Amino acid sequence: MKKIDWRTVSFVSTGAKKENFPSFPLIKGKMCPEIVIGGKSNVGKSSLINTLFGRKSVAHTSKTPGKTKAIHFFLLPEASSFADLPGYGWAKVSRDLKDKWNEMMEEYFETRKEVVCTLILIDSRHPPSKEDRLFAEWLNFHKKKALLVLTKSDKISKEEKKKWLASHLSSLFPEGVDYLFFSSKTKESLLELRMKLSEVICQNC
Ligand code: GTP
Ligand code: MG
């Protein structure tokens, strides 16, 4: 398997409509594989991106939930691209903004045929929200390859991890899913995450 140099990532652009989604150079004649990072606002998407790439602030983290309103694209040259989705389920956004979010997601997944894996991030301290369930259902229905990332795992005990899995895993993904507990603070599962992503990136190379 090709060794990936995670630190070579760079931020490319932000887009909310397909005209503004970037296209990336082919890799050995094939489409550049794209990995999606989605989840509720404040779940730790940007922190995961910074930790994954070993960079302090390639993605902006925030204390104000819902700041990211469009998709941020990143490129790891000669390997893959990454799309950081805007967080869903931000209680304060208007119905109008929620509809826009849904529209943007539909347009994104309809046009990006190069998506090879979707990371669905859920805060391991809490049960899945209604929106988490809808997102998982949508991925299951469309048979998209998913990796469930249970974030902020530094905040919970071993017992609580077991409990989370026993209570929610099979109802979210009845046909099973790859998962890991992740912490941007302690870097728990960072190597495992990189390995799983290397596998999906390299499956066609
Ligand atoms: P939006 O872009 O607003 O949707 O948020 P996001 O999902 O990108 O979350 P972000 O990475 O900005 O993190 C939100 C808050 O959670 C910040 O205050 C982070 O410091 C904190 N946080 C993120 N990951 C972890 C983690 O693994 N452990 C702990 N303890 N805190 C975390
Ligand atoms: Mg963010």
mmCIF file of C-alpha atoms and ligand atoms in Angstrom:
data_model
loop_
_atom_site.group_PDB
_atom_site.id
_atom_site.type_symbol
_atom_site.label_atom_id
_atom_site.label_comp_id
_atom_site.label_asym_id
_atom_site.label_seq_id
_atom_site.Cartn_x
_atom_site.Cartn_y
_atom_site.Cartn_z
ATOM 1 C CA MET A 1 0.000 0.000 0.000
ATOM 2 C CA LYS A 2 1.174 3.498 -0.905
ATOM 3 C CA LYS A 3 2.524 5.452 2.095
ATOM 4 C CA ILE A 4 0.544 8.646 2.578
ATOM 5 C CA ASP A 5 2.246 11.811 3.752
ATOM 6 C CA TRP A 6 -0.651 13.372 5.686
ATOM 7 C CA ARG A 7 1.123 16.648 6.367
ATOM 8 C CA THR A 8 1.153 17.611 2.676
ATOM 9 C CA VAL A 9 -2.548 18.502 2.753
ATOM 10 C CA SER A 10 -3.705 21.951 1.797
ATOM 11 C CA PHE A 11 -6.972 23.809 1.944
ATOM 12 C CA VAL A 12 -8.371 24.310 -1.571
ATOM 13 C CA SER A 13 -11.685 26.164 -1.503
ATOM 14 C CA THR A 14 -15.134 26.525 -0.038
ATOM 15 C CA GLY A 15 -18.309 25.948 -2.012
ATOM 16 C CA ALA A 16 -22.014 25.652 -1.414
ATOM 17 C CA LYS A 17 -23.087 24.909 -5.005
ATOM 18 C CA LYS A 18 -21.864 22.400 -7.568
ATOM 19 C CA GLU A 19 -20.466 25.184 -9.805
ATOM 20 C CA ASN A 20 -18.162 25.991 -6.919
ATOM 21 C CA PHE A 21 -17.070 22.462 -6.107
ATOM 22 C CA PRO A 22 -13.441 22.030 -7.215
ATOM 23 C CA SER A 23 -12.257 19.386 -9.644
ATOM 24 C CA PHE A 24 -8.969 17.704 -8.929
ATOM 25 C CA PRO A 25 -6.316 16.267 -11.253
ATOM 26 C CA LEU A 26 -6.668 12.603 -12.128
ATOM 27 C CA ILE A 27 -4.360 10.220 -10.316
ATOM 28 C CA LYS A 28 -2.840 7.667 -12.708
ATOM 29 C CA GLY A 29 -5.797 8.219 -15.032
ATOM 30 C CA LYS A 30 -8.418 7.730 -12.301
ATOM 31 C CA MET A 31 -10.619 10.177 -10.434
ATOM 32 C CA CYS A 32 -9.094 11.512 -7.240
ATOM 33 C CA PRO A 33 -10.957 9.669 -4.439
ATOM 34 C CA GLU A 34 -12.827 11.931 -2.026
ATOM 35 C CA ILE A 35 -13.466 11.360 1.672
ATOM 36 C CA VAL A 36 -16.361 13.156 3.338
ATOM 37 C CA ILE A 37 -16.471 14.307 6.937
ATOM 38 C CA GLY A 38 -19.962 14.948 8.259
ATOM 39 C CA GLY A 39 -21.724 15.296 11.566
ATOM 40 C CA LYS A 40 -23.535 17.576 13.909
ATOM 41 C CA SER A 41 -22.270 21.042 14.493
ATOM 42 C CA ASN A 42 -19.560 21.181 17.181
ATOM 43 C CA VAL A 43 -18.963 17.401 17.078
ATOM 44 C CA GLY A 44 -15.276 17.912 16.257
ATOM 45 C CA LYS A 45 -15.043 17.714 12.446
ATOM 46 C CA SER A 46 -12.467 20.461 12.020
ATOM 47 C CA SER A 47 -10.473 19.193 15.005
ATOM 48 C CA LEU A 48 -10.394 15.708 13.458
ATOM 49 C CA ILE A 49 -9.128 17.164 10.182
ATOM 50 C CA ASN A 50 -6.320 19.042 11.930
ATOM 51 C CA THR A 51 -5.384 15.957 13.969
ATOM 52 C CA LEU A 52 -5.547 13.615 10.977
ATOM 53 C CA PHE A 53 -3.192 15.827 8.988
ATOM 54 C CA GLY A 54 -0.959 16.670 11.935
ATOM 55 C CA ARG A 55 -1.501 20.363 11.293
ATOM 56 C CA LYS A 56 -2.581 22.936 13.827
ATOM 57 C CA SER A 57 -5.095 24.870 11.829
ATOM 58 C CA VAL A 58 -5.603 23.609 8.299
ATOM 59 C CA ALA A 59 -9.300 23.573 9.293
ATOM 60 C CA HIS A 60 -10.729 26.231 11.577
ATOM 61 C CA THR A 61 -12.155 25.022 14.851
ATOM 62 C CA SER A 62 -14.714 27.092 16.655
ATOM 63 C CA LYS A 63 -16.490 27.596 19.935
ATOM 64 C CA THR A 64 -19.556 28.895 18.083
ATOM 65 C CA PRO A 65 -21.517 25.977 16.661
ATOM 66 C CA GLY A 66 -22.724 26.223 13.102
ATOM 67 C CA LYS A 67 -20.031 28.553 11.841
ATOM 68 C CA THR A 68 -19.227 26.424 8.809
ATOM 69 C CA LYS A 69 -22.053 27.035 6.327
ATOM 70 C CA ALA A 70 -20.483 25.652 3.142
ATOM 71 C CA ILE A 71 -18.317 22.679 2.214
ATOM 72 C CA HIS A 72 -14.584 23.063 2.718
ATOM 73 C CA PHE A 73 -12.393 21.106 0.319
ATOM 74 C CA PHE A 74 -8.860 19.912 1.059
ATOM 75 C CA LEU A 75 -6.374 18.121 -1.159
ATOM 76 C CA LEU A 76 -3.734 15.588 -0.299
ATOM 77 C CA PRO A 77 -1.701 15.629 -3.543
ATOM 78 C CA GLU A 78 -1.478 12.357 -5.484
ATOM 79 C CA ALA A 79 -3.708 10.654 -2.903
ATOM 80 C CA SER A 80 -7.176 12.031 -2.217
ATOM 81 C CA SER A 81 -9.396 14.983 -1.478
ATOM 82 C CA PHE A 82 -11.476 15.698 1.627
ATOM 83 C CA ALA A 83 -14.792 17.487 2.044
ATOM 84 C CA ASP A 84 -15.644 18.993 5.431
ATOM 85 C CA LEU A 85 -19.441 19.299 5.465
ATOM 86 C CA PRO A 86 -21.253 22.034 7.349
ATOM 87 C CA GLY A 87 -22.530 20.763 10.686
ATOM 88 C CA TYR A 88 -26.179 19.822 10.846
ATOM 89 C CA GLY A 89 -28.679 20.079 13.646
ATOM 90 C CA TRP A 90 -27.810 23.493 14.838
ATOM 91 C CA ALA A 91 -30.856 24.296 16.927
ATOM 92 C CA LYS A 92 -30.807 28.000 16.247
ATOM 93 C CA VAL A 93 -30.854 27.943 12.446
ATOM 94 C CA SER A 94 -34.068 28.838 10.678
ATOM 95 C CA ARG A 95 -36.147 26.408 8.638
ATOM 96 C CA ASP A 96 -34.956 28.218 5.538
ATOM 97 C CA LEU A 97 -31.310 27.502 6.390
ATOM 98 C CA LYS A 98 -32.117 23.868 7.204
ATOM 99 C CA ASP A 99 -33.712 23.453 3.761
ATOM 100 C CA LYS A 100 -30.602 24.990 2.210
ATOM 101 C CA TRP A 101 -28.465 22.476 4.095
ATOM 102 C CA ASN A 102 -30.520 19.567 2.742
ATOM 103 C CA GLU A 103 -30.341 20.948 -0.778
ATOM 104 C CA MET A 104 -26.590 21.379 -0.559
ATOM 105 C CA MET A 105 -26.152 17.786 0.671
ATOM 106 C CA GLU A 106 -28.279 16.375 -2.139
ATOM 107 C CA GLU A 107 -26.379 18.349 -4.719
ATOM 108 C CA TYR A 108 -23.054 17.331 -3.213
ATOM 109 C CA PHE A 109 -23.721 13.593 -3.096
ATOM 110 C CA GLU A 110 -25.420 13.588 -6.496
ATOM 111 C CA THR A 111 -22.524 15.279 -8.259
ATOM 112 C CA ARG A 112 -19.483 13.869 -6.427
ATOM 113 C CA LYS A 113 -19.157 10.396 -7.855
ATOM 114 C CA GLU A 114 -15.601 10.208 -6.552
ATOM 115 C CA VAL A 115 -16.689 9.850 -2.904
ATOM 116 C CA VAL A 116 -15.167 6.630 -1.546
ATOM 117 C CA CYS A 117 -15.988 6.922 2.140
ATOM 118 C CA THR A 118 -18.106 9.075 4.458
ATOM 119 C CA LEU A 119 -17.006 9.643 8.023
ATOM 120 C CA ILE A 120 -20.061 10.146 10.198
ATOM 121 C CA LEU A 121 -18.997 11.806 13.427
ATOM 122 C CA ILE A 122 -21.110 11.455 16.567
ATOM 123 C CA ASP A 123 -20.249 12.830 20.007
ATOM 124 C CA SER A 124 -19.585 9.735 22.124
ATOM 125 C CA ARG A 125 -20.918 11.473 25.249
ATOM 126 C CA HIS A 126 -24.434 11.614 23.846
ATOM 127 C CA PRO A 127 -26.943 9.327 22.163
ATOM 128 C CA PRO A 128 -27.336 9.903 18.408
ATOM 129 C CA SER A 129 -29.583 12.848 17.576
ATOM 130 C CA LYS A 130 -32.527 12.735 15.199
ATOM 131 C CA GLU A 131 -30.291 14.230 12.489
ATOM 132 C CA ASP A 132 -27.524 11.665 13.150
ATOM 133 C CA ARG A 133 -30.110 8.928 12.625
ATOM 134 C CA LEU A 134 -31.347 10.497 9.395
ATOM 135 C CA PHE A 135 -27.792 10.849 8.095
ATOM 136 C CA ALA A 136 -26.997 7.199 8.931
ATOM 137 C CA GLU A 137 -30.274 6.069 7.384
ATOM 138 C CA TRP A 138 -29.477 8.012 4.231
ATOM 139 C CA LEU A 139 -25.998 6.427 3.993
ATOM 140 C CA ASN A 140 -27.473 2.963 4.553
ATOM 141 C CA PHE A 141 -30.218 3.498 1.998
ATOM 142 C CA HIS A 142 -27.768 4.656 -0.671
ATOM 143 C CA LYS A 143 -25.291 1.920 0.293
ATOM 144 C CA LYS A 144 -22.509 4.440 0.834
ATOM 145 C CA LYS A 145 -19.367 3.234 2.521
ATOM 146 C CA ALA A 146 -19.299 4.779 5.997
ATOM 147 C CA LEU A 147 -16.934 4.953 8.927
ATOM 148 C CA LEU A 148 -18.560 5.840 12.241
ATOM 149 C CA VAL A 149 -16.275 8.054 14.333
ATOM 150 C CA LEU A 150 -17.295 8.512 17.963
ATOM 151 C CA THR A 151 -15.640 11.773 18.938
ATOM 152 C CA LYS A 152 -14.383 13.373 22.155
ATOM 153 C CA SER A 153 -13.625 9.921 23.541
ATOM 154 C CA ASP A 154 -11.238 11.482 26.075
ATOM 155 C CA LYS A 155 -14.376 12.516 27.944
ATOM 156 C CA ILE A 156 -15.792 9.037 28.503
ATOM 157 C CA SER A 157 -14.735 5.837 30.266
ATOM 158 C CA LYS A 158 -14.230 2.347 28.874
ATOM 159 C CA GLU A 159 -17.538 1.296 30.366
ATOM 160 C CA GLU A 160 -19.353 4.203 28.771
ATOM 161 C CA LYS A 161 -17.881 3.265 25.391
ATOM 162 C CA LYS A 162 -19.203 -0.274 25.728
ATOM 163 C CA LYS A 163 -22.576 1.078 26.755
ATOM 164 C CA TRP A 164 -22.737 3.448 23.774
ATOM 165 C CA LEU A 165 -22.023 0.633 21.358
ATOM 166 C CA ALA A 166 -24.506 -1.745 22.982
ATOM 167 C CA SER A 167 -27.244 0.873 23.008
ATOM 168 C CA HIS A 168 -26.901 2.503 19.589
ATOM 169 C CA LEU A 169 -24.668 0.729 17.090
ATOM 170 C CA SER A 170 -27.081 -1.810 15.658
ATOM 171 C CA SER A 171 -30.025 0.578 15.496
ATOM 172 C CA LEU A 172 -27.941 3.122 13.544
ATOM 173 C CA PHE A 173 -26.334 0.593 11.212
ATOM 174 C CA PRO A 174 -28.376 -2.620 11.182
ATOM 175 C CA GLU A 175 -26.052 -4.142 8.594
ATOM 176 C CA GLY A 176 -22.929 -3.274 10.580
ATOM 177 C CA VAL A 177 -20.353 -0.530 10.152
ATOM 178 C CA ASP A 178 -16.693 0.129 10.768
ATOM 179 C CA TYR A 179 -16.276 2.358 13.818
ATOM 180 C CA LEU A 180 -13.706 3.850 16.150
ATOM 181 C CA PHE A 181 -13.579 6.042 19.235
ATOM 182 C CA PHE A 182 -11.567 9.133 18.442
ATOM 183 C CA SER A 183 -10.067 11.991 20.404
ATOM 184 C CA SER A 184 -8.353 15.002 18.936
ATOM 185 C CA LYS A 185 -7.119 15.763 22.421
ATOM 186 C CA THR A 186 -5.372 12.471 23.247
ATOM 187 C CA LYS A 187 -5.094 11.275 19.606
ATOM 188 C CA GLU A 188 -6.848 8.029 20.511
ATOM 189 C CA SER A 189 -7.306 5.930 17.316
ATOM 190 C CA LEU A 190 -5.353 8.342 15.132
ATOM 191 C CA LEU A 191 -3.193 5.569 13.691
ATOM 192 C CA GLU A 192 -6.223 3.357 13.165
ATOM 193 C CA LEU A 193 -8.070 6.176 11.402
ATOM 194 C CA ARG A 194 -5.100 6.827 9.117
ATOM 195 C CA MET A 195 -4.855 3.134 8.339
ATOM 196 C CA LYS A 196 -8.539 2.785 7.479
ATOM 197 C CA LEU A 197 -8.402 5.862 5.264
ATOM 198 C CA SER A 198 -5.224 4.662 3.544
ATOM 199 C CA GLU A 199 -7.082 1.461 2.708
ATOM 200 C CA VAL A 200 -10.028 3.238 1.061
ATOM 201 C CA ILE A 201 -7.753 5.710 -0.712
ATOM 202 C CA CYS A 202 -5.546 2.967 -2.089
ATOM 203 C CA GLN A 203 -8.232 0.430 -2.957
ATOM 204 C CA ASN A 204 -8.131 1.503 -6.586
ATOM 205 C CA CYS A 205 -4.465 2.360 -6.905
HETATM 206 P P1 GTP B 1 -18.661 23.208 13.179
HETATM 207 O O1 GTP B 1 -17.657 23.524 12.124
HETATM 208 O O2 GTP B 1 -19.194 24.411 13.890
HETATM 209 O O3 GTP B 1 -19.764 22.314 12.693
HETATM 210 O O4 GTP B 1 -17.914 22.381 14.368
HETATM 211 P P2 GTP B 1 -16.895 21.165 14.212
HETATM 212 O O5 GTP B 1 -17.641 19.878 14.132
HETATM 213 O O6 GTP B 1 -15.886 21.440 13.152
HETATM 214 O O7 GTP B 1 -16.184 21.149 15.656
HETATM 215 P P3 GTP B 1 -14.758 21.720 16.076
HETATM 216 O O8 GTP B 1 -13.648 20.832 15.593
HETATM 217 O O9 GTP B 1 -14.676 23.163 15.743
HETATM 218 O O10 GTP B 1 -14.812 21.495 17.666
HETATM 219 C C1 GTP B 1 -15.830 22.055 18.468
HETATM 220 C C2 GTP B 1 -15.372 22.142 19.910
HETATM 221 O O11 GTP B 1 -15.132 20.833 20.444
HETATM 222 C C3 GTP B 1 -14.052 22.910 20.088
HETATM 223 O O12 GTP B 1 -14.138 23.677 21.257
HETATM 224 C C4 GTP B 1 -13.009 21.804 20.226
HETATM 225 O O13 GTP B 1 -11.892 22.191 20.982
HETATM 226 C C5 GTP B 1 -13.795 20.697 20.951
HETATM 227 N N1 GTP B 1 -13.276 19.358 20.587
HETATM 228 C C6 GTP B 1 -13.116 18.855 19.332
HETATM 229 N N2 GTP B 1 -12.602 17.599 19.372
HETATM 230 C C7 GTP B 1 -12.422 17.301 20.683
HETATM 231 C C8 GTP B 1 -11.927 16.127 21.393
HETATM 232 O O14 GTP B 1 -11.522 15.109 20.805
HETATM 233 N N3 GTP B 1 -11.917 16.187 22.747
HETATM 234 C C9 GTP B 1 -12.369 17.281 23.444
HETATM 235 N N4 GTP B 1 -12.340 17.214 24.764
HETATM 236 N N5 GTP B 1 -12.810 18.391 22.823
HETATM 237 C C10 GTP B 1 -12.859 18.410 21.454
HETATM 238 MG MG MG B 2 -15.852 22.903 11.590
#
